[in-house]
Coordinates of C-alpha atoms and ligand atoms in Angstrom, one line a residue:
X1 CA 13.6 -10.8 -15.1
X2 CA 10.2 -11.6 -14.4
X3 CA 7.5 -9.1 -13.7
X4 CA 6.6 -7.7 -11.0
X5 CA 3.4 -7.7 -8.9
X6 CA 2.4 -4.6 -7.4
X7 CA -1.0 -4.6 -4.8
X8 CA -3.1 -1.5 -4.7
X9 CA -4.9 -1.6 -1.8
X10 CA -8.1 0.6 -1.2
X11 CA -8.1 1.4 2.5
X12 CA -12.3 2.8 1.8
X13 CA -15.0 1.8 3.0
X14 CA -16.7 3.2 -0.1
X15 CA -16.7 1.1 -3.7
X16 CA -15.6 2.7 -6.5
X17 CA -14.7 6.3 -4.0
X18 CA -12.1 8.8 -4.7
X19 CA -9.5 6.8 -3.0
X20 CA -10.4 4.2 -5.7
X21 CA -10.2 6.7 -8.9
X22 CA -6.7 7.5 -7.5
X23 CA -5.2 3.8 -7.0
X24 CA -7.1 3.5 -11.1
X25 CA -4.7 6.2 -11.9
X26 CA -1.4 5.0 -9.6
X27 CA -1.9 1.7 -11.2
X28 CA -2.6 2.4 -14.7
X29 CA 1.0 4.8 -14.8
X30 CA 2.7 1.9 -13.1
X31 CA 1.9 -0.5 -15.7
X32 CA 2.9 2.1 -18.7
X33 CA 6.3 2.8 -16.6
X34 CA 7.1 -0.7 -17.8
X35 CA 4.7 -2.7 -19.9
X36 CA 5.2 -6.8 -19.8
X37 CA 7.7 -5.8 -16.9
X38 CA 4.5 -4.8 -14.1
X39 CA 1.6 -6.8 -13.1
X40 CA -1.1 -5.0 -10.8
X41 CA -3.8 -5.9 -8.8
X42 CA -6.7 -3.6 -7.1
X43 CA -7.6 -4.9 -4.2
X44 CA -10.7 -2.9 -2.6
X45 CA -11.6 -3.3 1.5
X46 CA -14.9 -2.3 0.7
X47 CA -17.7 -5.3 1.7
X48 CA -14.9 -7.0 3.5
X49 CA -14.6 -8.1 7.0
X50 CA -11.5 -7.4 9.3
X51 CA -12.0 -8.8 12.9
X52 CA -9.9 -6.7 15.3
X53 CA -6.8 -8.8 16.6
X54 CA -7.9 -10.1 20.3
X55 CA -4.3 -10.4 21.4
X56 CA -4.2 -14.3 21.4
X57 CA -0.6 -13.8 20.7
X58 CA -0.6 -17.5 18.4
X59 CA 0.7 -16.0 15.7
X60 CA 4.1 -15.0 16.9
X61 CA 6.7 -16.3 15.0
X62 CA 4.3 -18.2 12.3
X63 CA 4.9 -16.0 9.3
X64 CA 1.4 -14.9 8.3
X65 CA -0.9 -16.9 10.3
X66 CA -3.7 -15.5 12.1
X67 CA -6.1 -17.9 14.4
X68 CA -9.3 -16.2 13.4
X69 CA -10.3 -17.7 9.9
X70 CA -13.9 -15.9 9.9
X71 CA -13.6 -12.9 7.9
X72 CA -11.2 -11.5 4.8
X73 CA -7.9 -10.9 6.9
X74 CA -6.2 -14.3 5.3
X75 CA -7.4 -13.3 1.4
X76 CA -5.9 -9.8 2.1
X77 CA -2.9 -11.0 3.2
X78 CA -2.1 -14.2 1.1
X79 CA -2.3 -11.2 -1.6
X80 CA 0.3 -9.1 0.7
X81 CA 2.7 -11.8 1.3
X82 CA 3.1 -12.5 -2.3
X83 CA 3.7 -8.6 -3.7
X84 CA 6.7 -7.1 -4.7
X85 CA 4.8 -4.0 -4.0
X86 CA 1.8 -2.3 -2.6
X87 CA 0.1 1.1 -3.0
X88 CA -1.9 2.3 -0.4
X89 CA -4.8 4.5 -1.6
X90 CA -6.4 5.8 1.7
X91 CA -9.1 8.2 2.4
X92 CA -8.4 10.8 6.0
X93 CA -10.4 9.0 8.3
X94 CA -10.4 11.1 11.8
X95 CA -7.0 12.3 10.7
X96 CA -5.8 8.7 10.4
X97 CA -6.7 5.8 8.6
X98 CA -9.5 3.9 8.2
X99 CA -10.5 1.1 11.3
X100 CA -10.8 -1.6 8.4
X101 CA -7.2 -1.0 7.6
X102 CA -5.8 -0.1 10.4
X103 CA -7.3 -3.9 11.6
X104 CA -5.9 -5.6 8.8
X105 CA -2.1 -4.0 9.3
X106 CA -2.3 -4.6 12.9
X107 CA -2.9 -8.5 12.3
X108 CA -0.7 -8.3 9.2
X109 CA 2.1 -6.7 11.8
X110 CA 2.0 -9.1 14.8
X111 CA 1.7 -12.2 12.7
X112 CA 4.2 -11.0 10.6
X113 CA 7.2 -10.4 13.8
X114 CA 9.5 -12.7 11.7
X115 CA 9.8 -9.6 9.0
X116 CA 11.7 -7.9 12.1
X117 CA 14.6 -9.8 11.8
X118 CA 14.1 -10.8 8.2
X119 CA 13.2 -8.5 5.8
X120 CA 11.1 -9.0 3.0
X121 CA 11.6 -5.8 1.3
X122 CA 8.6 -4.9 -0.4
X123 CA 8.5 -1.4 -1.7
X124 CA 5.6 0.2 -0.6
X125 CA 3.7 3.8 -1.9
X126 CA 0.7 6.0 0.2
X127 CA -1.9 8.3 -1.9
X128 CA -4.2 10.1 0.6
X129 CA -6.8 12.3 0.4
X130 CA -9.5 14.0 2.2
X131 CA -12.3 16.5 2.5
X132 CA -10.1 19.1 4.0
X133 CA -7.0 20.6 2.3
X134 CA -4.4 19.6 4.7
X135 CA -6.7 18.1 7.4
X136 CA -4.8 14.5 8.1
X137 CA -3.0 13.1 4.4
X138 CA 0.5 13.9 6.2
X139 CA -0.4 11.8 9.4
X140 CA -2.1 9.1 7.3
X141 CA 0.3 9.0 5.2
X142 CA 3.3 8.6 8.0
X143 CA 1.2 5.9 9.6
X144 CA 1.7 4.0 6.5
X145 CA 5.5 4.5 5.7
X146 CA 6.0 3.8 9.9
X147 CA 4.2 0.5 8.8
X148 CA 6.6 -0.3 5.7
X149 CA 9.7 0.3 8.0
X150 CA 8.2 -2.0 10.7
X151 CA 7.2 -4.7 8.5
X152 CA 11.2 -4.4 6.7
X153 CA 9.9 -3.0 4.1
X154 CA 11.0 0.1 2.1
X155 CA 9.1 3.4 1.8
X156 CA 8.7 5.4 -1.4
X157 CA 7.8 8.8 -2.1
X158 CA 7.4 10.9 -4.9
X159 CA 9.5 13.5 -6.1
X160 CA 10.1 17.4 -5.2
X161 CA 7.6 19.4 -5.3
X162 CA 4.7 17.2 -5.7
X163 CA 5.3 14.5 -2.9
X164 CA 7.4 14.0 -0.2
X165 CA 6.0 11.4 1.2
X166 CA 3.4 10.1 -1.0
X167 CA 1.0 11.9 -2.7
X168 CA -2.0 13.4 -1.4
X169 CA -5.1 15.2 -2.3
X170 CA -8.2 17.4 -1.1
X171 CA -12.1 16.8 -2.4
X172 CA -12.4 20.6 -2.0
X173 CA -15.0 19.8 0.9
X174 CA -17.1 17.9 -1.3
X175 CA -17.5 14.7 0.3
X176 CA -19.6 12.6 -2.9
X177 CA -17.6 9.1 -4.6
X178 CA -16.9 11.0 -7.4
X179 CA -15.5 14.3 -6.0
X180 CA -12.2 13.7 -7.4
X181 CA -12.6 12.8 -10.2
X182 CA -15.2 15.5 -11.3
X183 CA -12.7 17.8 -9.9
X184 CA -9.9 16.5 -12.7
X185 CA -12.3 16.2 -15.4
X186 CA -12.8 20.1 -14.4
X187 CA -8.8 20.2 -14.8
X188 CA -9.1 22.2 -11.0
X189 CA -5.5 23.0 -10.4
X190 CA -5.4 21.0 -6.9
X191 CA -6.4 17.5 -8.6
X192 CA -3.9 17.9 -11.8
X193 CA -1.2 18.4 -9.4
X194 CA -2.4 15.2 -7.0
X195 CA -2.3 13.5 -10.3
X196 CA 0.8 14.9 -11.3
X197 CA 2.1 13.6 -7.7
X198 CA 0.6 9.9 -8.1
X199 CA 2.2 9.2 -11.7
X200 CA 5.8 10.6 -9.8
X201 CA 5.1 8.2 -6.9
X202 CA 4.2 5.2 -9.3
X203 CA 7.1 5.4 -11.7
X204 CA 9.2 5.5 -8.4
X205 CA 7.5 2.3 -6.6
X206 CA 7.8 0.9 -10.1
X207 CA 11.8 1.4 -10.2
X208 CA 12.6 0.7 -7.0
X209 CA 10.6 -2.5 -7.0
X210 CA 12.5 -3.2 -9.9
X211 CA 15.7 -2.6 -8.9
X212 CA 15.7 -4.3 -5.2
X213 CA 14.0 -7.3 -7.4
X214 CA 17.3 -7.3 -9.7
X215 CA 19.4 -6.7 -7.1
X216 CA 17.9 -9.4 -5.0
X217 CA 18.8 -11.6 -7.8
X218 CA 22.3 -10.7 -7.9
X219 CA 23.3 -10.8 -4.6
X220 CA 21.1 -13.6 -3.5
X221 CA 24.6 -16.1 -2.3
X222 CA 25.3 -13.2 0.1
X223 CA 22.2 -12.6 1.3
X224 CA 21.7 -16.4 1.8
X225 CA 24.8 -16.4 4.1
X226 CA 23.1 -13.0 6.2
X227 CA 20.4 -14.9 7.3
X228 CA 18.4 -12.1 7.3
X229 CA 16.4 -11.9 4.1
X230 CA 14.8 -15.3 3.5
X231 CA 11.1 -14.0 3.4
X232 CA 12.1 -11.9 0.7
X233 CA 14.7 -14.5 -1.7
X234 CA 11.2 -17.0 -0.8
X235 CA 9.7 -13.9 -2.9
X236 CA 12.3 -13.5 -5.6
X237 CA 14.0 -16.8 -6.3
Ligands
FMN301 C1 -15.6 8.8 9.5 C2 -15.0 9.8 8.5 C3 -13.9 10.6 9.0 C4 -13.3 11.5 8.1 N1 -12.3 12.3 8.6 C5 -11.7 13.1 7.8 C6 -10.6 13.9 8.3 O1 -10.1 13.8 9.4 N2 -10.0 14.7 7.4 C7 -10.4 14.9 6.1 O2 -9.8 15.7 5.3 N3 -11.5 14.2 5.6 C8 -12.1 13.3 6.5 N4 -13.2 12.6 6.0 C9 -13.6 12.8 4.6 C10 -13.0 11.7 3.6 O3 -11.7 11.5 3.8 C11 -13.3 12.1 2.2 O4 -14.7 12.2 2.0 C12 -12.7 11.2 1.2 O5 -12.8 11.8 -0.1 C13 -13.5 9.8 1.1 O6 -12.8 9.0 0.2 P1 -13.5 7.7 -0.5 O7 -14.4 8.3 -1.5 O8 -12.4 7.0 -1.1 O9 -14.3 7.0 0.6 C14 -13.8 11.7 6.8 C15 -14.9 10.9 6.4 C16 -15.5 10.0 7.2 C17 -16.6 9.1 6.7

């Protein structure tokens, strides 16, 4: 089998933030889950553009296209079309996401209405973290598995206790870049279990990718005569 691609996407703002030092760490595991067998790519929204969708409505039902071509919507997305799976790395923003992202999946969504009757089946993984303790990382973190069910993809979590449904974190209030990842180098008992919780997550997005990839493979004559998976044996085969 050939490897797989998974896409970390950093939903801040801020280079090289906390949300960053945690996508390092998701990634890094993913790739020693199965080396040779995992390519990954970090993919950072900071010093990009996303243009908020105008509601043109052209892109219905032409898989990925998007009529504004001024700003970093098509790069991100070129990138999203061709993963096998993604890792969201998001700081709380207003107990949600960040506007940058939340642009860029409300684009990727409507241009992307053929994945509701053909699903591509991407597997796709949330780390969140913010300031507070538990001040927003379950509803950011929901937003993003709604968004892999609506985009057909498939939602992965972690394992019990460390994350149900992704894996989140606090900054103990502190709100520097590097908050995080002082706070692990301190071994603070909150961090090593967000860690703990990303490397579960990441061996899990790892296997399933994996797995739906084989299984893809296998079953691609029956899936042919569904009808309803061509975006995602365009992906495989
Ligand atoms: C506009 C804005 C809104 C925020 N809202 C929240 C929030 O609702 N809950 C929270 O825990 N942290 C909130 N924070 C704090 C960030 O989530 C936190 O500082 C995080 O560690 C930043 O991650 P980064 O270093 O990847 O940018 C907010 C920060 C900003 C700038």
């Amino acid at each position: 089998m050939e490897a797989i691609k998974i896409l970390g996407i950093s939903g801040s703002p801020r280079k090289k933030g906390n949300s960053n030092y945690l996508l390092e760490i998701a990634l890094e595991t993913a790739r020693s889950v199965a080396p040779e067998m995992v390519e990954t790519e970090l993919y950072s929204i900071s010093g990009k553009t996303f243009n908020p969708c105008d509601a043109c409505n052209q892109c219905h039902d032409q898989l990925g296209y998007c009529r504004q071509t001024d700003d970093d919507f098509a790069e991100l997305r070129d990138k999203w079309i061709e993963a096998d799976a993604i890792i969201y790395s998001v700081p709380v923003y207003h107990m949600g996401i960040p506007g940058q992202l939340k642009i860029f999946i409300d684009r990727l969504g409507n241009s992307w209405v053929e994945s509701f009757t053909s699903r591509p089946l991407k597997v796709i993984g949330v780390l969140a973290q913010g300031s507070g303790m538990a001040t927003g990382q379950e509803t950011a973190m929901t937003f993003i598995n709604v968004h892999a069910v609506m985009s057909g993809c498939i939602p992965v979590g972690g394992d019990w206790p460390a994350s149900y449904i992704g894996a989140s974190g606090w900054t103990r209030v502190e709100e520097g870049k590097s908050a995080l990842r002082k706070l692990h180098a301190e071994e603070d008992a909150d961090t090593v279990f967000t860690v703990d919780s990303i490397k579960v997550l990441s061996k899990n997005v790892v296997h399933t990718a994996m797995i739906v990839k084989a299984g893809g493979k296998a079953l691609q004559e029956m899936l042919k005569e569904d009808g309803g998976y061509e975006i995602f044996l365009r992906r495989i085969t």
